[in-house]
PDB file of N, CA, C and O in Angstrom, chain B, residues numbered from 101:
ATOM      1  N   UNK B 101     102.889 113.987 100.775  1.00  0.00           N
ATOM      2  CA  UNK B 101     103.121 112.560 100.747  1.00  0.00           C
ATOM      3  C   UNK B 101     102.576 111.914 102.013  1.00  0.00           C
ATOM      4  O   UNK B 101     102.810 112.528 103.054  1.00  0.00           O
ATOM      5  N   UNK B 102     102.050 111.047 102.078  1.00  0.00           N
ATOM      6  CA  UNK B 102     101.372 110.271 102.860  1.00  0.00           C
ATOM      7  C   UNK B 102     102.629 109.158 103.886  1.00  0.00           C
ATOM      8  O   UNK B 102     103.667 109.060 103.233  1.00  0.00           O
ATOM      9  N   UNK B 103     102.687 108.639 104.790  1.00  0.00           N
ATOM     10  CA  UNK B 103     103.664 108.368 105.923  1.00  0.00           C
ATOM     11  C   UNK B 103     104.684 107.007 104.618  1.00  0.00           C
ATOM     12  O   UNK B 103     105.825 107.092 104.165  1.00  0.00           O
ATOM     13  N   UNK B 104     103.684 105.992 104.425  1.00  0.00           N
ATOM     14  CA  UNK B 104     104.172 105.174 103.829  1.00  0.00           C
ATOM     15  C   UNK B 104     104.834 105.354 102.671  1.00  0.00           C
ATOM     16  O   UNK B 104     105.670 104.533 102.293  1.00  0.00           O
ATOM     17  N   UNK B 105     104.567 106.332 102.055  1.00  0.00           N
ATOM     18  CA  UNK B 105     105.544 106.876 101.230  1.00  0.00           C
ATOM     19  C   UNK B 105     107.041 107.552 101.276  1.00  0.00           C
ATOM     20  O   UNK B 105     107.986 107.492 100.490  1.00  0.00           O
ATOM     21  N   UNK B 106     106.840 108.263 102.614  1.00  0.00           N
ATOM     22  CA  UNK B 106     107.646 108.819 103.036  1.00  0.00           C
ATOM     23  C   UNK B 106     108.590 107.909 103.887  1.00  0.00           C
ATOM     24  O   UNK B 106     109.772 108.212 104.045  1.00  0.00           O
ATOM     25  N   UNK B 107     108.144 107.004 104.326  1.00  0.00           N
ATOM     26  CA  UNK B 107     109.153 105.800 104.509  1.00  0.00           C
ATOM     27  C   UNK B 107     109.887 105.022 103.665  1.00  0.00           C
ATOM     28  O   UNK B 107     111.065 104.680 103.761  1.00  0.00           O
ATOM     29  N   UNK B 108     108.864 104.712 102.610  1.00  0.00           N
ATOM     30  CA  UNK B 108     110.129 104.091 101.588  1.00  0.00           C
ATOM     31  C   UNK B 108     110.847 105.390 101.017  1.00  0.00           C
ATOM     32  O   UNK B 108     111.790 104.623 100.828  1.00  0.00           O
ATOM     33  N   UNK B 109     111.175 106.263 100.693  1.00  0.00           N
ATOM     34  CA  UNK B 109     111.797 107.212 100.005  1.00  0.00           C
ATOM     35  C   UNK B 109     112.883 107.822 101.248  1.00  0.00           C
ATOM     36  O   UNK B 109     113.984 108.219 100.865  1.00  0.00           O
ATOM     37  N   UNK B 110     112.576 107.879 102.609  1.00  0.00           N
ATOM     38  CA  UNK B 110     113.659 108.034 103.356  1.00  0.00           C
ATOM     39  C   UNK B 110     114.486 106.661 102.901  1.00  0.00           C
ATOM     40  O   UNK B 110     115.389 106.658 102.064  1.00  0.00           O
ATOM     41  N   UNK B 111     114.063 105.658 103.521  1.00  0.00           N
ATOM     42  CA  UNK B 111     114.813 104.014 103.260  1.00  0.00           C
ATOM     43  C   UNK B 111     115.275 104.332 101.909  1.00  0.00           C
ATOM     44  O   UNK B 111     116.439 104.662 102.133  1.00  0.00           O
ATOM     45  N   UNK B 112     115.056 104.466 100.362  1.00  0.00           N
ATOM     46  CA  UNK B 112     116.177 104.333  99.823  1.00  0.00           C
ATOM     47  C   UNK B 112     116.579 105.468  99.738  1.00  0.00           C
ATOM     48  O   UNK B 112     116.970 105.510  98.571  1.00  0.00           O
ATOM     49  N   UNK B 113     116.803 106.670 100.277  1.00  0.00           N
ATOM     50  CA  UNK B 113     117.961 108.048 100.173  1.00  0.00           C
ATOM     51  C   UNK B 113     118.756 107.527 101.262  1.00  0.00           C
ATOM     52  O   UNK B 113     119.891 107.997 101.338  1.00  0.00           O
ATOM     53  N   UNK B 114     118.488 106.830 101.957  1.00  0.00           N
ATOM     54  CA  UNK B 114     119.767 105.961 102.907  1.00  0.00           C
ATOM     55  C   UNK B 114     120.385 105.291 102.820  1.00  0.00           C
ATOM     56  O   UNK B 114     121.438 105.020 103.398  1.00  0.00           O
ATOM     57  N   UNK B 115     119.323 104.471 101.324  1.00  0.00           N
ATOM     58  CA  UNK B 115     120.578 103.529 101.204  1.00  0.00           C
ATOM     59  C   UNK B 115     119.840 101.750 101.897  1.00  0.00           C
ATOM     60  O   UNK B 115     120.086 100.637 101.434  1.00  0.00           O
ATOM     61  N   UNK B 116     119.188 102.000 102.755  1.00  0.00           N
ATOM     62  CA  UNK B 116     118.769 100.558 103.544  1.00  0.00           C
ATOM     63  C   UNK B 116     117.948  99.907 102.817  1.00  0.00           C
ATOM     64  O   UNK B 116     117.033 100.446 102.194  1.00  0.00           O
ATOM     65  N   UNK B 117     118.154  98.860 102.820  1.00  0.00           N
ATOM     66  CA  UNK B 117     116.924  97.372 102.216  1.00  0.00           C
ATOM     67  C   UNK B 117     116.330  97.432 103.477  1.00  0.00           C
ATOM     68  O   UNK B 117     116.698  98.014 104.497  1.00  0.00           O
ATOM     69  N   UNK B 118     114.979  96.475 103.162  1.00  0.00           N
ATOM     70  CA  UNK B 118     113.745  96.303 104.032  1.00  0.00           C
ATOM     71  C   UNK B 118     114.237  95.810 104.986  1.00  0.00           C
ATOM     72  O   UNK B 118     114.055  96.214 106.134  1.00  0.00           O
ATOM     73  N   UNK B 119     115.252  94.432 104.520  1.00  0.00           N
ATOM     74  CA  UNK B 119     115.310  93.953 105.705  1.00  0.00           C
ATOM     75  C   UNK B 119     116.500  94.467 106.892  1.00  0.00           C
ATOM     76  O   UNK B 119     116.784  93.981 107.987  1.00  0.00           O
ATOM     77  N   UNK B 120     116.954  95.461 106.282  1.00  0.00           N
ATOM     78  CA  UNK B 120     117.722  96.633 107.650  1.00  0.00           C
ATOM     79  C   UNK B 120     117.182  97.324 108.357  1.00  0.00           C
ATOM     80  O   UNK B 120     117.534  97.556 109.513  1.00  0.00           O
ATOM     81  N   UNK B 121     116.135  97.824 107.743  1.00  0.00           N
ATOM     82  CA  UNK B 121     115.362  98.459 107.941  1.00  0.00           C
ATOM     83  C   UNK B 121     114.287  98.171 109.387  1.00  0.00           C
ATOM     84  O   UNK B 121     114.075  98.839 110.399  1.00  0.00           O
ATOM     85  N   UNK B 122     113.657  96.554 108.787  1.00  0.00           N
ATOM     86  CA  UNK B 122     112.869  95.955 110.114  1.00  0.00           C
ATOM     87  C   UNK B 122     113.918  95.468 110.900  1.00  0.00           C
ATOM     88  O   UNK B 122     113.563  95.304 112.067  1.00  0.00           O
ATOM     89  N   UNK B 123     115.009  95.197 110.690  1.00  0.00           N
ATOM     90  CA  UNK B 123     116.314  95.325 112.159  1.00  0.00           C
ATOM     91  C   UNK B 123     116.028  96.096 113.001  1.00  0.00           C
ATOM     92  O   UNK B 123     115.598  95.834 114.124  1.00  0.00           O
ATOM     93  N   UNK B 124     116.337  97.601 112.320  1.00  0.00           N
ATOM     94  CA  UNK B 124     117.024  98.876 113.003  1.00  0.00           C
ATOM     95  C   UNK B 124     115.598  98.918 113.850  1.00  0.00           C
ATOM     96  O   UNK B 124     115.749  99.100 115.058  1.00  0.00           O
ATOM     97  N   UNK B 125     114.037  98.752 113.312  1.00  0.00           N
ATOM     98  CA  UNK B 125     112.745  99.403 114.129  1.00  0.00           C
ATOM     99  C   UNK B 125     112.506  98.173 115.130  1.00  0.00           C
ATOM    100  O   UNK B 125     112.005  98.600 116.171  1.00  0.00           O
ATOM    101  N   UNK B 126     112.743  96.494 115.159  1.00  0.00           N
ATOM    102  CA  UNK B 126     112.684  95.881 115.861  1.00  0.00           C
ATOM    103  C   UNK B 126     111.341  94.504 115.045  1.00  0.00           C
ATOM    104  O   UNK B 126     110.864  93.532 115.632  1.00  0.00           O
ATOM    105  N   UNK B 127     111.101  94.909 113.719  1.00  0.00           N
ATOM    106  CA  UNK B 127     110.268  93.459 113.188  1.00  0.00           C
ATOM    107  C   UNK B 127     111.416  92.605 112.748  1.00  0.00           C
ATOM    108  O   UNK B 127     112.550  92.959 112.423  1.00  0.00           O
ATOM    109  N   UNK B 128     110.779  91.153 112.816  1.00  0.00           N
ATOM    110  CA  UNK B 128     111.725  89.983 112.446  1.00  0.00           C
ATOM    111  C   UNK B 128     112.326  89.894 110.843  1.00  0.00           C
ATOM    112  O   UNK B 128     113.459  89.511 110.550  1.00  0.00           O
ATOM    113  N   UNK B 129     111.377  90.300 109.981  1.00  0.00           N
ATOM    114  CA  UNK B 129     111.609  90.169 108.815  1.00  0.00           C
ATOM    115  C   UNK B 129     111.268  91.339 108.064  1.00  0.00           C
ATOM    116  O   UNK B 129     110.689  92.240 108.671  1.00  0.00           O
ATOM    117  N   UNK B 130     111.605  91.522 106.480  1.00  0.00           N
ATOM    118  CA  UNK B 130     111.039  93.104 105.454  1.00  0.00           C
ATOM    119  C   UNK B 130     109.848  92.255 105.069  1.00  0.00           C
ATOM    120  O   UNK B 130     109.605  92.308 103.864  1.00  0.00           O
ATOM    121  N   UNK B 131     109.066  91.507 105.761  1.00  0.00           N
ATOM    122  CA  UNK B 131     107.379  91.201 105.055  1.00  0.00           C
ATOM    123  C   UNK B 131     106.412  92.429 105.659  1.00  0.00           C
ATOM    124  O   UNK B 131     105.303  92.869 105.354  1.00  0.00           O
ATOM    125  N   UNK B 132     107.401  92.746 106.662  1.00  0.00           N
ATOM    126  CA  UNK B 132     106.372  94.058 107.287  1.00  0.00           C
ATOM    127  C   UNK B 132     106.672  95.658 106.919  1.00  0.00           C
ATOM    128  O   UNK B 132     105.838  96.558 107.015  1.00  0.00           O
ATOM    129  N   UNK B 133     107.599  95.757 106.622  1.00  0.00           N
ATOM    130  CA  UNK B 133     108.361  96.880 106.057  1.00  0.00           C
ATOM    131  C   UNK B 133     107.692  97.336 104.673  1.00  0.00           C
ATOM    132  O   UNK B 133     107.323  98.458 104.328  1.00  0.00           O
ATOM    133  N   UNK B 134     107.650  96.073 103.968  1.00  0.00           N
ATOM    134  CA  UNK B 134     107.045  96.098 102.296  1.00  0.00           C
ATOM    135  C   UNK B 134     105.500  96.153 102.776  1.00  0.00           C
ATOM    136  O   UNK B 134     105.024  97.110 102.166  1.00  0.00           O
ATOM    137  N   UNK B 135     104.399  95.514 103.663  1.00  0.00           N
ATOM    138  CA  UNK B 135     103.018  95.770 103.892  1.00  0.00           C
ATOM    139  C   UNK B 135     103.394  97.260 104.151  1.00  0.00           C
ATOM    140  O   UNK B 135     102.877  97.955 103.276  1.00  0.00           O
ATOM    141  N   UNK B 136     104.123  98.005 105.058  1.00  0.00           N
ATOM    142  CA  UNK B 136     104.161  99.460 105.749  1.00  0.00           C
ATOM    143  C   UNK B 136     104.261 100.032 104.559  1.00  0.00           C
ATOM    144  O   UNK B 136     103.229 100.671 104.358  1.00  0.00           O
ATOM    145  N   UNK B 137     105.322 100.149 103.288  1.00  0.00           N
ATOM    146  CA  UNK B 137     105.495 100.928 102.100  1.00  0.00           C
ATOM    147  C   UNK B 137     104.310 100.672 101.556  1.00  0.00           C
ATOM    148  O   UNK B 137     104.098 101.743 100.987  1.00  0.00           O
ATOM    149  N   UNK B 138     103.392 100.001 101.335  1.00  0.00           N
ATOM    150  CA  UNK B 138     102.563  99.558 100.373  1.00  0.00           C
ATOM    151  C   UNK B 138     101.813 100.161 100.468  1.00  0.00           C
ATOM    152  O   UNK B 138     101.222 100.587  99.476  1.00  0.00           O
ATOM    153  N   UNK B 139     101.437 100.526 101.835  1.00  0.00           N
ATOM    154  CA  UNK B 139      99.918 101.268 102.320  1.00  0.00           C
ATOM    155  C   UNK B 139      99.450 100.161 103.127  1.00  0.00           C
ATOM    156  O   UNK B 139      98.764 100.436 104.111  1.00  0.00           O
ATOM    157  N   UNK B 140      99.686  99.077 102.891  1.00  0.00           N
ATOM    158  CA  UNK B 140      98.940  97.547 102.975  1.00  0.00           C
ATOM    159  C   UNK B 140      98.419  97.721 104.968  1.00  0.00           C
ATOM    160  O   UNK B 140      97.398  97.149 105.351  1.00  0.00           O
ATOM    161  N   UNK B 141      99.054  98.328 105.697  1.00  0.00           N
ATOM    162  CA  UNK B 141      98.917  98.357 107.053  1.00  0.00           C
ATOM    163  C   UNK B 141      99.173  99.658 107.138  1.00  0.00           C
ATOM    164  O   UNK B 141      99.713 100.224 106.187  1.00  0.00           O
ATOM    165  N   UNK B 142      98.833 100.339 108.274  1.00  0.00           N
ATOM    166  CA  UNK B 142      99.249 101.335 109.340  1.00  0.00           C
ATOM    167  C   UNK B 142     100.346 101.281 110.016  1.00  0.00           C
ATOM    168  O   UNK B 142     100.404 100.223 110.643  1.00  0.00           O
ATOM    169  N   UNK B 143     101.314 102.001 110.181  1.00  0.00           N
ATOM    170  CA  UNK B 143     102.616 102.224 110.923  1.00  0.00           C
ATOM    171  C   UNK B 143     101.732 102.462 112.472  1.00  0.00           C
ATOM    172  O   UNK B 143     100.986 103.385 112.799  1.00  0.00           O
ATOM    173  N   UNK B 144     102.160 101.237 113.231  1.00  0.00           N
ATOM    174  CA  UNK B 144     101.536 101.573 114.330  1.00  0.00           C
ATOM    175  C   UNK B 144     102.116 102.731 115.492  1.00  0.00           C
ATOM    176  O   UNK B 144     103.218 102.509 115.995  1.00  0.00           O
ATOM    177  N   UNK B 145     101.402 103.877 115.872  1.00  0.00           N
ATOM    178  CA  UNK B 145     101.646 104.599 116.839  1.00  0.00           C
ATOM    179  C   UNK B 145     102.746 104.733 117.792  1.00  0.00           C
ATOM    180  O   UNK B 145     103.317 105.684 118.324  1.00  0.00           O
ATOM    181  N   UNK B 146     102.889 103.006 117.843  1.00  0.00           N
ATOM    182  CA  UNK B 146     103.924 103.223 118.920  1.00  0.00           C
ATOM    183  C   UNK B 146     105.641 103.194 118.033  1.00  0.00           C
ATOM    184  O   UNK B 146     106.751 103.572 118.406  1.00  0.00           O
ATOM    185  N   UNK B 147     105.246 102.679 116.998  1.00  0.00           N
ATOM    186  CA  UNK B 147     106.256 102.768 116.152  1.00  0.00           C
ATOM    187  C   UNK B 147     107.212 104.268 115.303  1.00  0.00           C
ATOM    188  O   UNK B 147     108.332 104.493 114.845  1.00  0.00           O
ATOM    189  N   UNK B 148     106.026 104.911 115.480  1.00  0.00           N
ATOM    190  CA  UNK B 148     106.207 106.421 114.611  1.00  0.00           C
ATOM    191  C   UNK B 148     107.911 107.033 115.085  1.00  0.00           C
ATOM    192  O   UNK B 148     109.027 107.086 114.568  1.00  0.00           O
ATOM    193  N   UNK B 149     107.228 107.433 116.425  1.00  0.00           N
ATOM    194  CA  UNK B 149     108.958 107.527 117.225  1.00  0.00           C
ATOM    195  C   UNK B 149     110.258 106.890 116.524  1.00  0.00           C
ATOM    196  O   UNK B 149     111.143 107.433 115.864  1.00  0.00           O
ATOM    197  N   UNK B 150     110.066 105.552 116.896  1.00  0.00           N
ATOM    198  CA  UNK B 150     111.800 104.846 116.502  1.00  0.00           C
ATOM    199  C   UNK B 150     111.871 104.955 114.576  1.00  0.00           C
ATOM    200  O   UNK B 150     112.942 105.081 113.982  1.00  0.00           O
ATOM    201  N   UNK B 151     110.650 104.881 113.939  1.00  0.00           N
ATOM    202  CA  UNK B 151     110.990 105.320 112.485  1.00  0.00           C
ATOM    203  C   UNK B 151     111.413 106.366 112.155  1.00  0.00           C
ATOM    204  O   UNK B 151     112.056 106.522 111.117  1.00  0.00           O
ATOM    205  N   UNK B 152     111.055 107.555 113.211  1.00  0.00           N
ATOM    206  CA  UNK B 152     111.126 108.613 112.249  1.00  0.00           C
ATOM    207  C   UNK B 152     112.778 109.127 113.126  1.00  0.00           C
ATOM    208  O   UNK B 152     112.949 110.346 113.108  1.00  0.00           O
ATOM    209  N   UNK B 153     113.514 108.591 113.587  1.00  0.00           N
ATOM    210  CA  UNK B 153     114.487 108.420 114.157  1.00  0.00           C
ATOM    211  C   UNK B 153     115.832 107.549 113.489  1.00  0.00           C
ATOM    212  O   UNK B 153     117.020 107.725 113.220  1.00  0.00           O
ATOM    213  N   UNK B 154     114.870 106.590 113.430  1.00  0.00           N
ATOM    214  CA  UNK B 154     115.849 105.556 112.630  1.00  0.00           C
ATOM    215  C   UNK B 154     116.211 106.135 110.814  1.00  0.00           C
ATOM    216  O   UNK B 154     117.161 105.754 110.132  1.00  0.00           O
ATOM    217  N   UNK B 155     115.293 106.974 110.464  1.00  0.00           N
ATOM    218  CA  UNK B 155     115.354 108.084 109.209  1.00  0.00           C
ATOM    219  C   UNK B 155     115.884 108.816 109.588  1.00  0.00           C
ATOM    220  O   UNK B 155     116.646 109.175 108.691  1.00  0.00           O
ATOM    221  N   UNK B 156     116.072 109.505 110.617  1.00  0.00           N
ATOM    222  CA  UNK B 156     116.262 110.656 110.523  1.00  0.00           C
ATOM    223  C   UNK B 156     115.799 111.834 110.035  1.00  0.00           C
ATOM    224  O   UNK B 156     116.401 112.571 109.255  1.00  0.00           O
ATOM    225  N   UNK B 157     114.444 112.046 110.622  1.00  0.00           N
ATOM    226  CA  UNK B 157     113.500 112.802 110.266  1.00  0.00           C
ATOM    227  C   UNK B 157     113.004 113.293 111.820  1.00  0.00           C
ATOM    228  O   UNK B 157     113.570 112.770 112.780  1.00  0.00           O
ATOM    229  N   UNK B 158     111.817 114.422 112.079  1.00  0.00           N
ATOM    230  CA  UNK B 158     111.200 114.185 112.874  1.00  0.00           C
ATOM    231  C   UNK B 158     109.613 113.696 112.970  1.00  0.00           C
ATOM    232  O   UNK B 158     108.907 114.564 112.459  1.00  0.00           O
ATOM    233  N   UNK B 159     108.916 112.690 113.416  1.00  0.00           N
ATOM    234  CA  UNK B 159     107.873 112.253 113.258  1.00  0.00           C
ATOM    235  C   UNK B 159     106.580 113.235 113.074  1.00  0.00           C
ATOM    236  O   UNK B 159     105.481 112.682 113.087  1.00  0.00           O
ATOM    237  N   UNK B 160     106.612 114.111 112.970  1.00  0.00           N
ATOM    238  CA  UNK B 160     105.813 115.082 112.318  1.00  0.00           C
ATOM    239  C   UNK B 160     106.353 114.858 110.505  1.00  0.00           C
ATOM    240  O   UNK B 160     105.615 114.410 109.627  1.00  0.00           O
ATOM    241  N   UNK B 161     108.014 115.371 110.278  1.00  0.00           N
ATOM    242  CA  UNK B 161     107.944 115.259 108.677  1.00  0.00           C
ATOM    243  C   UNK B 161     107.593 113.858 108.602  1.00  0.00           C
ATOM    244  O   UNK B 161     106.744 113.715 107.722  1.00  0.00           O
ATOM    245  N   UNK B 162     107.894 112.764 109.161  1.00  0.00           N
ATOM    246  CA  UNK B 162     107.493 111.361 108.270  1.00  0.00           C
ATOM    247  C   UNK B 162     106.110 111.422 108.287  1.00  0.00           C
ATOM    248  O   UNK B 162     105.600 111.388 107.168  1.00  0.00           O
ATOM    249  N   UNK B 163     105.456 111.492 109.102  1.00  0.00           N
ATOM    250  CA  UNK B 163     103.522 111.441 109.017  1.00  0.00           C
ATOM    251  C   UNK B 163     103.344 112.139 108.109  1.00  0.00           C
ATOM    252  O   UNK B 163     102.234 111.772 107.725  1.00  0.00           O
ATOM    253  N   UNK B 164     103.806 113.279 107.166  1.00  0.00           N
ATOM    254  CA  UNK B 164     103.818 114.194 106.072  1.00  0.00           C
ATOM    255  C   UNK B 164     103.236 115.657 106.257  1.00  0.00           C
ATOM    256  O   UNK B 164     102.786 116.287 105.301  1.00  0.00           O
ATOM    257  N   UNK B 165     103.286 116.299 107.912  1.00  0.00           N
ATOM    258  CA  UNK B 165     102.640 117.095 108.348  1.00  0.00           C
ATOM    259  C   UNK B 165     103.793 117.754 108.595  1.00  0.00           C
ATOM    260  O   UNK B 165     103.595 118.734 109.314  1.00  0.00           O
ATOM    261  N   UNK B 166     104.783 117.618 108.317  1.00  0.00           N
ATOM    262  CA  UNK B 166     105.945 119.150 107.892  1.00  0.00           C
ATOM    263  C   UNK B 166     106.483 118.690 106.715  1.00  0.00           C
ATOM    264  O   UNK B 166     106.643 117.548 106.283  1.00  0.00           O
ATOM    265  N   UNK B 167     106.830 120.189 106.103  1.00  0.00           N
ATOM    266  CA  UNK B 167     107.269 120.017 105.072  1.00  0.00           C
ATOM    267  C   UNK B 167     108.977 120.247 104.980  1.00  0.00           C
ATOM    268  O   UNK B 167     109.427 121.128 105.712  1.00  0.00           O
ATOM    269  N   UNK B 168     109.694 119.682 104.332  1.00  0.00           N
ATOM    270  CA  UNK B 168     110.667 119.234 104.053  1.00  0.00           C
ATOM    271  C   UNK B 168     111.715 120.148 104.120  1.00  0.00           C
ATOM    272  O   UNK B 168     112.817 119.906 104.613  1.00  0.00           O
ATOM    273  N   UNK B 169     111.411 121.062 103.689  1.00  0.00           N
ATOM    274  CA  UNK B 169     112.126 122.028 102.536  1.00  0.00           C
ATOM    275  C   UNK B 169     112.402 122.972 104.254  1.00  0.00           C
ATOM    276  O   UNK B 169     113.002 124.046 104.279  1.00  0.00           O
TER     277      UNK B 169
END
């Protein structure tokens, strides 16, 4: 799975809407959350960290370069 995928599918096994979501990482609104799921943009670099945190993952599994299991 590719990062943006793996972001929306952490977000709903948690349970969070978009717009908790761009709370918890620090954007104003879910217009950026829904471009990030979409593919529509890149999860920027400096962001990877507090997402894959705020999931509860480690930013290796969210980028999709470990596997899960």
């Amino acid at each position: 799975m590719e990062t943006h995928e793996n972001i929306k599918l952490l977000r709903e096994q948690l349970g969070l809407s978009q717009e908790e979501l761009a709370i918890k990482v620090g954007y104003k609104d879910r217009s950026s959350i829904a471009k990030i799921e979409a593919g529509l943009v890149d999860l920027p670099l400096s962001k990877i960290a507090l997402f894959a945190t705020t999931l509860g993952v480690s930013p290796t599994m969210l980028m999709g370069y470990e596997d899960p299991t």
